[in-house]
Tab-separated table of C-alpha atoms in Angstrom:
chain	number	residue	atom	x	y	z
A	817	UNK	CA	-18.372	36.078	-2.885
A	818	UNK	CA	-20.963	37.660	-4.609
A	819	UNK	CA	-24.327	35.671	-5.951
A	820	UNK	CA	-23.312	36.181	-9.259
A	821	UNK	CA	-19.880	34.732	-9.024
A	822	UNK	CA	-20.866	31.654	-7.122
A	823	UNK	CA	-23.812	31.617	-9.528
A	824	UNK	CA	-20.841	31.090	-12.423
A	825	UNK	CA	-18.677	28.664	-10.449
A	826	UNK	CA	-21.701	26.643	-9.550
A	827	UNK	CA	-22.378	26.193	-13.097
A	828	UNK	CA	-18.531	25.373	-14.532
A	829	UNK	CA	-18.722	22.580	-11.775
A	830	UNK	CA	-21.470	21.395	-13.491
A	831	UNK	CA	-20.418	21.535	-16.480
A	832	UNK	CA	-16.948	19.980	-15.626
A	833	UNK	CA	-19.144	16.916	-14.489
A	834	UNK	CA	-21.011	16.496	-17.645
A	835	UNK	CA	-18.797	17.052	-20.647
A	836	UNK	CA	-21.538	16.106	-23.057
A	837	UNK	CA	-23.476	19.081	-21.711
A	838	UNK	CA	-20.666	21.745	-22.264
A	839	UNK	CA	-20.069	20.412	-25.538
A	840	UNK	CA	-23.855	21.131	-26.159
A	841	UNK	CA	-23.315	25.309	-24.680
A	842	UNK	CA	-20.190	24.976	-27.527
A	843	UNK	CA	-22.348	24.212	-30.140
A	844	UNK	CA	-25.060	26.706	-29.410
A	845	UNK	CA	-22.477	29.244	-28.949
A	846	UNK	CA	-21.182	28.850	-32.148
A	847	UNK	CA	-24.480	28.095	-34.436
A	848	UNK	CA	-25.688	32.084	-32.611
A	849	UNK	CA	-22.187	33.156	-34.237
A	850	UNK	CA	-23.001	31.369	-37.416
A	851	UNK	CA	-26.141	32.844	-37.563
A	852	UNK	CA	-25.203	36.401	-37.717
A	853	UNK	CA	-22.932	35.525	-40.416
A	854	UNK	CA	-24.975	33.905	-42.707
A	855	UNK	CA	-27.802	36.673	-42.012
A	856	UNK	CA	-26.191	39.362	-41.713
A	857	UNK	CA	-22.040	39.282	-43.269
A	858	UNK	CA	-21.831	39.269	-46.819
A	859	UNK	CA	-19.397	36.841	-48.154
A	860	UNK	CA	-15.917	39.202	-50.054
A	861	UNK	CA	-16.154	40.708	-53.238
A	862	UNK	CA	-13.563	38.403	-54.731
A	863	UNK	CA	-15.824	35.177	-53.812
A	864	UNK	CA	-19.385	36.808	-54.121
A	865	UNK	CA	-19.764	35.814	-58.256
A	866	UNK	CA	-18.663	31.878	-57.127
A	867	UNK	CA	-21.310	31.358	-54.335
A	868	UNK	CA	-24.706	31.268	-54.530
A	869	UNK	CA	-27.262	32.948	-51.819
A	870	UNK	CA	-27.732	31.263	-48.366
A	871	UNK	CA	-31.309	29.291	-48.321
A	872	UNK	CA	-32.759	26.290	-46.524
A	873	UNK	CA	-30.401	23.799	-47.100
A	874	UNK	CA	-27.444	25.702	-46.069
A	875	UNK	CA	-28.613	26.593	-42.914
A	876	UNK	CA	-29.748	22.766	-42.198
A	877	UNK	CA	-26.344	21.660	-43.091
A	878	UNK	CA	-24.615	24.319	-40.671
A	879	UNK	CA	-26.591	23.457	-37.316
A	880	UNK	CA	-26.149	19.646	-38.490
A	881	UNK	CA	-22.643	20.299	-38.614
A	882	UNK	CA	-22.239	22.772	-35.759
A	883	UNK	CA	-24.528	20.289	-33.185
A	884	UNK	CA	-22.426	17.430	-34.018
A	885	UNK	CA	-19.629	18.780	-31.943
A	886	UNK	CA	-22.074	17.810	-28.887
A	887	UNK	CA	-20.875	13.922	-29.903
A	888	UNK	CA	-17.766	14.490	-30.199
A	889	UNK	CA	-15.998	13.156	-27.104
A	890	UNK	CA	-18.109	9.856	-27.511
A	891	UNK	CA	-18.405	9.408	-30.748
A	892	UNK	CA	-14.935	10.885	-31.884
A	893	UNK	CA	-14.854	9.159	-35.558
A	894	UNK	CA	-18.199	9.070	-35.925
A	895	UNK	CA	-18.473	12.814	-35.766
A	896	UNK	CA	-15.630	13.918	-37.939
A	897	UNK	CA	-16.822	11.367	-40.953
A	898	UNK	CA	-19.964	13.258	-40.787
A	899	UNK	CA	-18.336	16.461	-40.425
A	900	UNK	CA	-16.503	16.272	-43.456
A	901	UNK	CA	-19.581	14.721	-45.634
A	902	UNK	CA	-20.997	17.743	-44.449
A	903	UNK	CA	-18.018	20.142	-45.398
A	904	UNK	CA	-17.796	18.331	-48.965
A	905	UNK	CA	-22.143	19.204	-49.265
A	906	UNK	CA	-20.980	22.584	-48.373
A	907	UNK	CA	-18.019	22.604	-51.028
A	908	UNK	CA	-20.435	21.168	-53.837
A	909	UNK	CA	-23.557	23.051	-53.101
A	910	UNK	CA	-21.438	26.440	-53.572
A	911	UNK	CA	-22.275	27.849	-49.802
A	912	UNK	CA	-19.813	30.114	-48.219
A	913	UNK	CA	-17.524	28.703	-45.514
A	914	UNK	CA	-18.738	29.567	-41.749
A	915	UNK	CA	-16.822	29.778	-38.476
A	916	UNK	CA	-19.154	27.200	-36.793
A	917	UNK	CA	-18.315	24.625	-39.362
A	918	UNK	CA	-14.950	25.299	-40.086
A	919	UNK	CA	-14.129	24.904	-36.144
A	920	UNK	CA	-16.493	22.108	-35.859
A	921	UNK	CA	-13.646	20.133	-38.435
A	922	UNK	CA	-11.317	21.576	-35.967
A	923	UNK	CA	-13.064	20.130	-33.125
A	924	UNK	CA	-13.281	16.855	-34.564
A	925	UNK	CA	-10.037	16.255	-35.512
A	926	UNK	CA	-8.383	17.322	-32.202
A	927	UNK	CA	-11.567	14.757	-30.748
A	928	UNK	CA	-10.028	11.805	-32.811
A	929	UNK	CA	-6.648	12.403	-31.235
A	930	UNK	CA	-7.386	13.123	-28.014
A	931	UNK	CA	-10.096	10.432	-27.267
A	932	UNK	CA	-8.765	7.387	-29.536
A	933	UNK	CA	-5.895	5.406	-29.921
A	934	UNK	CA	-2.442	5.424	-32.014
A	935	UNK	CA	-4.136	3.821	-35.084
A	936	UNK	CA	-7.598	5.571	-34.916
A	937	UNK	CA	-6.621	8.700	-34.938
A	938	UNK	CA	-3.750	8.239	-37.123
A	939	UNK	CA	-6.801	7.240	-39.650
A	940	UNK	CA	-8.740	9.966	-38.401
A	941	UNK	CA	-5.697	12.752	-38.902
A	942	UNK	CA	-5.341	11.286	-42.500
A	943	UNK	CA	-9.031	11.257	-43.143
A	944	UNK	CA	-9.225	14.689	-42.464
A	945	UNK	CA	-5.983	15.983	-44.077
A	946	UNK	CA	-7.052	14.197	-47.207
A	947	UNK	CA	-10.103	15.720	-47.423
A	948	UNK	CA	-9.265	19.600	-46.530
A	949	UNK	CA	-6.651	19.467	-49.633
A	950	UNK	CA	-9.134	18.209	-51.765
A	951	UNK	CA	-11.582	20.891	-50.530
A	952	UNK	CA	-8.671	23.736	-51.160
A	953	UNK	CA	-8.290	22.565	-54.244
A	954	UNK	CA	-11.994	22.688	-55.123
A	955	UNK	CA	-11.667	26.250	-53.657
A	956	UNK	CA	-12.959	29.002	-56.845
A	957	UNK	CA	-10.009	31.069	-56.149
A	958	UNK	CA	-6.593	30.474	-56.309
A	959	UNK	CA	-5.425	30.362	-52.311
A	960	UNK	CA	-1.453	30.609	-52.606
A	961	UNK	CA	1.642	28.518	-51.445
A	962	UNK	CA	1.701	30.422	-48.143
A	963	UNK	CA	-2.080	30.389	-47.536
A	964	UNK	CA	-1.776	26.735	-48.604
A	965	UNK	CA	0.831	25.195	-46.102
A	966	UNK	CA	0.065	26.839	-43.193
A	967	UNK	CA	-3.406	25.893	-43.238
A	968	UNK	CA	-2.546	22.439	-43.308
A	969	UNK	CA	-0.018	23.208	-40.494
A	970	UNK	CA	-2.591	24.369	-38.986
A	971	UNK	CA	-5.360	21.137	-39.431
A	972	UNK	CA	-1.760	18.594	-38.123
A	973	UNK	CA	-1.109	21.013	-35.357
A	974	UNK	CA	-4.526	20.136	-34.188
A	975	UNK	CA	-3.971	16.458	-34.360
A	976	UNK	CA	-0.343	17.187	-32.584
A	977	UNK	CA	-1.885	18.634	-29.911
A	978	UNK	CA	-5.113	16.128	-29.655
A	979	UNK	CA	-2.370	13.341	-29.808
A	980	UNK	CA	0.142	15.189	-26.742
A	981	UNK	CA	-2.804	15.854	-24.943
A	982	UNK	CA	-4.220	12.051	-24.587
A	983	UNK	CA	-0.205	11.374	-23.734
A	984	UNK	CA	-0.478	13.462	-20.992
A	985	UNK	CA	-3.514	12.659	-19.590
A	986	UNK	CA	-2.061	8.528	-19.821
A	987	UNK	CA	0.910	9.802	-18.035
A	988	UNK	CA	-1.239	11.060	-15.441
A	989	UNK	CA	-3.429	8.422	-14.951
A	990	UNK	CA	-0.569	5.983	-14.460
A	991	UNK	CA	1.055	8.186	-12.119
A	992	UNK	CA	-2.171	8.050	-9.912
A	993	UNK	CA	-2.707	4.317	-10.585
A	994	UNK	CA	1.428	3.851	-9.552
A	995	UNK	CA	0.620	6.108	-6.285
A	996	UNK	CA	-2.969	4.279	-5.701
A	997	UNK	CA	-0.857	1.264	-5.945
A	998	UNK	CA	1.927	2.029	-3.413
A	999	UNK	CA	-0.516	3.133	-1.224
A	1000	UNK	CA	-2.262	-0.353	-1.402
A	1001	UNK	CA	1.219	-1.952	-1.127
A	1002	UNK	CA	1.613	0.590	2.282
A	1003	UNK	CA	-1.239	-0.626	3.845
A	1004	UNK	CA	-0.467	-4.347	3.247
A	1005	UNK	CA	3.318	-3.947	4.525
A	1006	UNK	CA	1.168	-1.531	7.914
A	1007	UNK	CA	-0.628	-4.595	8.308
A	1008	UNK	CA	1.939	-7.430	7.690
A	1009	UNK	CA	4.207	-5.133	10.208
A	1010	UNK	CA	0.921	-5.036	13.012
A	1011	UNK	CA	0.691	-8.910	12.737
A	1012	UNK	CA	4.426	-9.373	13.126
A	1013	UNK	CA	4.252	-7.123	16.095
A	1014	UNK	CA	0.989	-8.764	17.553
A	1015	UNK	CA	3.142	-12.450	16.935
A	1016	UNK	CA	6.257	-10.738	19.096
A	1017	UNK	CA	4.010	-9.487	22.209
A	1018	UNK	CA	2.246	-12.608	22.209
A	1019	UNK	CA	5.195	-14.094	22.380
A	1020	UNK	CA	6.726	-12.185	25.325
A	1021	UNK	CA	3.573	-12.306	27.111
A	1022	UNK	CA	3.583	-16.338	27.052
A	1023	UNK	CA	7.596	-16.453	28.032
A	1024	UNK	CA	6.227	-14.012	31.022
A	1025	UNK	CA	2.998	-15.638	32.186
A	1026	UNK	CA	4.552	-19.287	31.411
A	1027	UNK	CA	7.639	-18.912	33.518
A	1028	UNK	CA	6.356	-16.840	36.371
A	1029	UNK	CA	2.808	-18.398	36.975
A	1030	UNK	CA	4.916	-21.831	36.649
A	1031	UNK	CA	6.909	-20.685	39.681
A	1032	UNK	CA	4.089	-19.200	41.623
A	1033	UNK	CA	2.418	-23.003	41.008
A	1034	UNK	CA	5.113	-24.797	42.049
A	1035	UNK	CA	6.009	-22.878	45.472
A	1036	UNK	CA	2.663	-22.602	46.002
A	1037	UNK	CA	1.796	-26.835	45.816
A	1038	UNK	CA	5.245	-26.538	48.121
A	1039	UNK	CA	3.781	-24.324	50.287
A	1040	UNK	CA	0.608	-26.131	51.042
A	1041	UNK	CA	2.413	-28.954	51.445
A	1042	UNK	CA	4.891	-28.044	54.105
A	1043	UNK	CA	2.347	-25.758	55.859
A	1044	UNK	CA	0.991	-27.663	59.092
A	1045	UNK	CA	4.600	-29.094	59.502
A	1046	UNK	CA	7.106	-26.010	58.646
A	1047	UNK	CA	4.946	-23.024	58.768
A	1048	UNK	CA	8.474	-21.287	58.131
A	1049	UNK	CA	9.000	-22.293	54.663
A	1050	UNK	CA	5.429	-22.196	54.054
A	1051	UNK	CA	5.936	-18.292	54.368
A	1052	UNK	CA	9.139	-18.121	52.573
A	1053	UNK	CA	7.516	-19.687	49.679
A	1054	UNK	CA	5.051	-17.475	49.481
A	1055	UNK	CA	6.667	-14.368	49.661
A	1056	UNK	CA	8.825	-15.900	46.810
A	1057	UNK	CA	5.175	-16.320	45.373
A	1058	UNK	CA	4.249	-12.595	46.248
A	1059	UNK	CA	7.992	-11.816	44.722
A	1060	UNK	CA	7.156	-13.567	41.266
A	1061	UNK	CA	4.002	-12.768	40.884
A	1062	UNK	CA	4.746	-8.676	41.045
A	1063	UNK	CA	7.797	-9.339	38.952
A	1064	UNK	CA	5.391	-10.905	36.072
A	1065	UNK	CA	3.139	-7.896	36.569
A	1066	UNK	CA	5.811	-5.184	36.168
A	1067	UNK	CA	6.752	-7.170	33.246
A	1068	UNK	CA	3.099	-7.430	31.795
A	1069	UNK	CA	2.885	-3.579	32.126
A	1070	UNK	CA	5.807	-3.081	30.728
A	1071	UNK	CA	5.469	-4.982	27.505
A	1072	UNK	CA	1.433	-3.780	27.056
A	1073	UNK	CA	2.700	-0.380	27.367
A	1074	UNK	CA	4.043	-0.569	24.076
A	1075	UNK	CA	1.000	-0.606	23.023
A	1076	UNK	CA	0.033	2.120	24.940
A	1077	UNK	CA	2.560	4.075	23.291
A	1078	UNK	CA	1.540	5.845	20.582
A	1079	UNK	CA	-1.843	6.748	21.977
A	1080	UNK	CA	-0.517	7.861	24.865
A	1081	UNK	CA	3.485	8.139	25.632
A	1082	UNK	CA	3.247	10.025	28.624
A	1083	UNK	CA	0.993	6.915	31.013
A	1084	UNK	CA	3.456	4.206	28.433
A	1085	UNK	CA	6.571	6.336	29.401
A	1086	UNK	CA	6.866	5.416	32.815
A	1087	UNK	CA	6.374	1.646	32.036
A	1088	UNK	CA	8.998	0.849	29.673
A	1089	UNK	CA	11.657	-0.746	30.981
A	1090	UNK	CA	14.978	-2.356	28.806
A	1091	UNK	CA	14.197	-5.518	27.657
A	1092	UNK	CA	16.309	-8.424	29.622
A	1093	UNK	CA	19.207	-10.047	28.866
A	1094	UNK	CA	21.747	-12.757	29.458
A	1095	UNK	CA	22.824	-9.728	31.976
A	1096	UNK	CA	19.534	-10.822	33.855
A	1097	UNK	CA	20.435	-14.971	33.700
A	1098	UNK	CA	21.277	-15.088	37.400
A	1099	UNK	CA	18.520	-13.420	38.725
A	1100	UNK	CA	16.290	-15.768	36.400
A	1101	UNK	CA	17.958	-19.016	37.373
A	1102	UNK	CA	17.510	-17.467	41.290
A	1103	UNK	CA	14.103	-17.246	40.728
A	1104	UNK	CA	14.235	-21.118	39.486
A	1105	UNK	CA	16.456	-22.522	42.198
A	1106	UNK	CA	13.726	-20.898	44.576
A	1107	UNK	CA	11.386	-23.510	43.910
A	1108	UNK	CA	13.179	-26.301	44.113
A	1109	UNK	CA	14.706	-27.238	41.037
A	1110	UNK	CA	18.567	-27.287	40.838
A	1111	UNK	CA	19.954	-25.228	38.216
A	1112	UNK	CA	23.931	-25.491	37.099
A	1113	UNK	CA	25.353	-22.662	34.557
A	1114	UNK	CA	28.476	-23.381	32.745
A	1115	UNK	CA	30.063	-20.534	30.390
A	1116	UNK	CA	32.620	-21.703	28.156
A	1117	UNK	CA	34.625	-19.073	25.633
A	1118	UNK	CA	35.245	-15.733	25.760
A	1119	UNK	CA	32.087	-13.775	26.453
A	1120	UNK	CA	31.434	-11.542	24.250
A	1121	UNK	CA	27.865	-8.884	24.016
A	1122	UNK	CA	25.730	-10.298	21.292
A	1123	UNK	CA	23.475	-7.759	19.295
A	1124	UNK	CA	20.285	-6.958	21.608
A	1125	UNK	CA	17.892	-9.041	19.617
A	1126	UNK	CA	20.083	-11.674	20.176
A	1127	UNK	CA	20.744	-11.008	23.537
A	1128	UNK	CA	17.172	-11.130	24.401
A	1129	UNK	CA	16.149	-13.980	22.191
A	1130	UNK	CA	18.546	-16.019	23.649
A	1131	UNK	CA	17.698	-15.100	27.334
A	1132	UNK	CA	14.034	-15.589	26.408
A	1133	UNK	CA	14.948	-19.372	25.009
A	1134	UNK	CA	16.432	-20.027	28.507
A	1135	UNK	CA	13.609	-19.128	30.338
A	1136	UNK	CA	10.667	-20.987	28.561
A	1137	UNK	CA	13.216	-23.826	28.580
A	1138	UNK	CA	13.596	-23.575	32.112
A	1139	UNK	CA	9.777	-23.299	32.058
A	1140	UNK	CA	8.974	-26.324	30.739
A	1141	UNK	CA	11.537	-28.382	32.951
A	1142	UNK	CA	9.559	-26.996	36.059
A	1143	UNK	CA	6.024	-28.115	34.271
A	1144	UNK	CA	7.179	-31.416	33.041
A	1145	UNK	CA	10.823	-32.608	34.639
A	1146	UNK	CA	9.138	-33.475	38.189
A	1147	UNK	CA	10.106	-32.465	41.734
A	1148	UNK	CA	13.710	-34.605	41.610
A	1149	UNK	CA	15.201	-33.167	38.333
A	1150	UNK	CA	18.241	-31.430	37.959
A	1151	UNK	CA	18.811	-28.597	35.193
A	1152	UNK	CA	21.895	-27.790	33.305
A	1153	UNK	CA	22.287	-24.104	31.067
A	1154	UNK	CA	25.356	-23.802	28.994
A	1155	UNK	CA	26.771	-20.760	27.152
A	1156	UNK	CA	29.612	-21.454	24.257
A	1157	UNK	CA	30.942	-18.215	22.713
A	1158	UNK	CA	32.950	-18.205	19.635
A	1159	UNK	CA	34.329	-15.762	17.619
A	1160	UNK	CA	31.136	-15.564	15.244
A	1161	UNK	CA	28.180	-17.640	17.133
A	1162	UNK	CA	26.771	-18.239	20.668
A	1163	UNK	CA	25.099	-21.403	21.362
A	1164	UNK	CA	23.146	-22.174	24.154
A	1165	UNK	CA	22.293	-25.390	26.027
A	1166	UNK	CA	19.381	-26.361	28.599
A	1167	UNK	CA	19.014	-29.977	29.301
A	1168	UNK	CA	17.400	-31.831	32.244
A	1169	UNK	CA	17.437	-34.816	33.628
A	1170	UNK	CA	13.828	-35.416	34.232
A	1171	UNK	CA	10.730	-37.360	32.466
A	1172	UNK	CA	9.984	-34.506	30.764
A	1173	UNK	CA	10.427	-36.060	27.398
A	1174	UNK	CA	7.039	-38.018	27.335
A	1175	UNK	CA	5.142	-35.707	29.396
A	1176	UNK	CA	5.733	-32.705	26.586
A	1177	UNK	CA	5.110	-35.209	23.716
A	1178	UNK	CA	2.296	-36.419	25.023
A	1179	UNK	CA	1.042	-32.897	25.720
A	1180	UNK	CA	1.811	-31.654	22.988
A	1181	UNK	CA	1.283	-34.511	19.733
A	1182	UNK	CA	1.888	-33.425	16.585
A	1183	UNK	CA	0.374	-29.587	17.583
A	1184	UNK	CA	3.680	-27.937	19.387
A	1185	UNK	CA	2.312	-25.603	22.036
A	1186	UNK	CA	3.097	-21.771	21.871
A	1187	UNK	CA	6.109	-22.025	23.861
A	1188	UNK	CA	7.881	-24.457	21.939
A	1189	UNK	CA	6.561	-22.774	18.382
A	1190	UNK	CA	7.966	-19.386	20.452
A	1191	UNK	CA	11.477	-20.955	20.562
A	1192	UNK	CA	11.606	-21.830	16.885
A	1193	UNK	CA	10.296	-17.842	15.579
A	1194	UNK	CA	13.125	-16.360	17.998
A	1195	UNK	CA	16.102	-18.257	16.702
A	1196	UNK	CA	15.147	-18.339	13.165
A	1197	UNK	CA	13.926	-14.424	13.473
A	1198	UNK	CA	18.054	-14.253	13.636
A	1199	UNK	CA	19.321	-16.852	11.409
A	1200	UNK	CA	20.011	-19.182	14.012
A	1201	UNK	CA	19.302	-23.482	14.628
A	1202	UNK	CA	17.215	-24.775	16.890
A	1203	UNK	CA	16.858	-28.320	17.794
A	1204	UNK	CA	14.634	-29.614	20.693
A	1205	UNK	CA	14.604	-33.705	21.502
A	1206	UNK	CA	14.763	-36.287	24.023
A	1207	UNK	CA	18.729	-35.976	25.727
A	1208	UNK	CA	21.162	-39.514	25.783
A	1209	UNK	CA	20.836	-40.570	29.261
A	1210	UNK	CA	16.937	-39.418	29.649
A	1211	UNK	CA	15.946	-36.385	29.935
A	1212	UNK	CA	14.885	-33.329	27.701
A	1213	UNK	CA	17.332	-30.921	25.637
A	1214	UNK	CA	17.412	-27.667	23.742
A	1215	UNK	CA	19.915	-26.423	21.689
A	1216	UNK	CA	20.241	-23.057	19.984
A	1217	UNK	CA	23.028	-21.242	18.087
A	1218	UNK	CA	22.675	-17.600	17.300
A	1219	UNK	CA	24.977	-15.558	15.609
A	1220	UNK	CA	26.509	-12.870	17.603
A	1221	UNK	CA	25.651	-10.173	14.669
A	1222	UNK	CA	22.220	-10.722	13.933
């Protein structure tokens, strides 16, 4: 690009950013054309006997009305009043007509319509469409019926297109405003949708540390227990121990390599594993029975393959159930899981037969820990009941029904 060209751009830009100050180049482009017509044109034969010569005043009264158009974008109104005071101290002073001030009415009107509202520039369009008939009929020579209406078409087309123009630039502004808005509303759903997410793995990371650092703690109290007498079991419990512990890690890695994911879904690839399911009870319950507690599953109705939300939801109630029965039931409980299918719902049972009713009350007050506050977001994150209380006999109970269709 050569230095002239970006010389020219440069300037437009600036001029762009300070309408006031390419209003001003307008007006002093059009008083230099205004000049050489009042110095140097001679006004037609026809109209020569019915003006009189150009002097002072004239020439005030055109660069008055010629540098108004600098105002005209602020001071829309304003401006064309003064215009037209002008153009009437023109008409009755007997001065030829100019191009500077008959654009500069022009200017003005499309100003009123463009940069003011409905009932503004209505007043404004009327103000100025009174005035120009008056001045045509004031006019020394006889202009014609042609002459006549389209030079009042052409003083409303101006106002048409000042009024169009401030429709379209409305339009335009709501359309950003509308996009501006979604954009807002985008974000707020992005971060409503990262909290929701950050509530889920903080939930499966509590059902995975909770149940499997509960089983390392109770095999290992059993292990230190037994160890000077039956160095045997000792070991079995903890390999079980060494077993749990790198089942909770795979897990861990697993579930944080979601979030791993989009950053990098090549070192999250090889971590994801499916979620479990009530495919996966007996292996859980396994894991349970290995440290001591006793563990009965009854499955009543026809079993049917819930939706996978479900299906883990459910499987992850069981376990932090099963959890809190090895924290709070004591070493001589006894644990019961039961599975009713129906045609529409599944409910699932875990009761115990331990003191674990006081224990978790105590524990826990009136402030439910994460675990219970867990269960309650999984079954109602799929329309289902939960209800969580002391069991008839002693004891602790849960209760969930989930719909098979979530």
């Amino acid at each position: 690009m050569s230095p002239r060209i970006h010389g020219l751009a440069a300037f437009r830009a600036w001029l762009q950013s300070r309408p006031q100050a390419a209003d001003a180049v307008l007006a002093l482009s059009l008083l230099l054309m205004g000049f050489l017509q009042l110095f140097i044109e001679d006004p037609p034969a026809e109209l020569k006997p019915y003006y009189g010569n150009t002097d002072a005043t004239h020439v005030v009264l055109v660069i008055a009305i010629t540098m108004l158009i600098t105002f005209r974008q602020r001071y829309p109104m304003t401006v064309l009043c003064l215009i037209v005071a002008g153009q009437f101290w023109i008409t009755f002073g007997q001065y030829p007509a100019t191009v500077p001030d008959v654009v500069a009415f022009l200017l003005a009107i499309y100003s009123v319509a463009a940069h003011r509202g409905l009932a503004h520039s209505a007043l404004g369009g009327l103000l100025a469409l009174v005035s120009f008939n008056t001045m045509l009929l004031m006019f020394p020579v006889d202009v014609g019926v042609i002459t006549y209406l389209m030079d009042n078409a052409l003083v409303i087309g101006v106002w048409v297109l000042g009024r169009n123009l401030r429709l379209r630039r409305a339009y335009f502004a709501e359309l950003e405003d509308r996009a501006a808005r979604l954009e807002r509303a985008r974000g707020t759903d992005a971060r409503a949708a990262r909290v929701e997410e950050r509530s889920r793995i903080a939930r499966e990371l509590h059902d995975v540390v909770a149940h499997h650092v509960s089983v390392m703690t109770v095999q290992a109290g059993a292990a230190r227990r037994i160890l000077d007498r039956n160095p045997g079991s000792a070991r079995e419990a903890m390999t079980t121990i060494e077993e749990v512990g790198r089942t909770a890690l795979s897990e861990m890695r697993r579930i944080v390599g979601v979030l791993r994911t989009d950053r990098d879904p090549e070192r999250a690839g090889g971590e994801l594993a499916p979620q479990p399911g009530l495919g996966d009870l007996g292996e859980l319950l396994d894991h349970v029975r290995e440290t001591g507690l006793s563990v009965q599953l009854w499955i009543e109705g026809e079993a049917r393959t819930p939706s996978p939300g479900v299906d883990v939801a459910a499987f992850r109630l069981i376990q932090e159930a099963l959890t809190n029965t090895l924290k709070h039931a004591g070493p001589q409980a006894r644990a019961w899981v039961r599975l009713y299918y129906t045609d529409d719902d599944l409910t699932v049972e875990i009761e115990d037969d331990g003191r674990g009713t006081a224990t978790i009350m105590a524990d826990n007050g009136d402030n439910p820990g994460h675990g219970l506050v867990g269960m309650y977001e999984r079954v109602a994150l799929y329309g289902g009941e939960l209800r969580i209380g002391p069991r008839v006999g002693g004891g602790f109970g849960v209760r969930a029904r989930f719909p098979l269709e979530a």
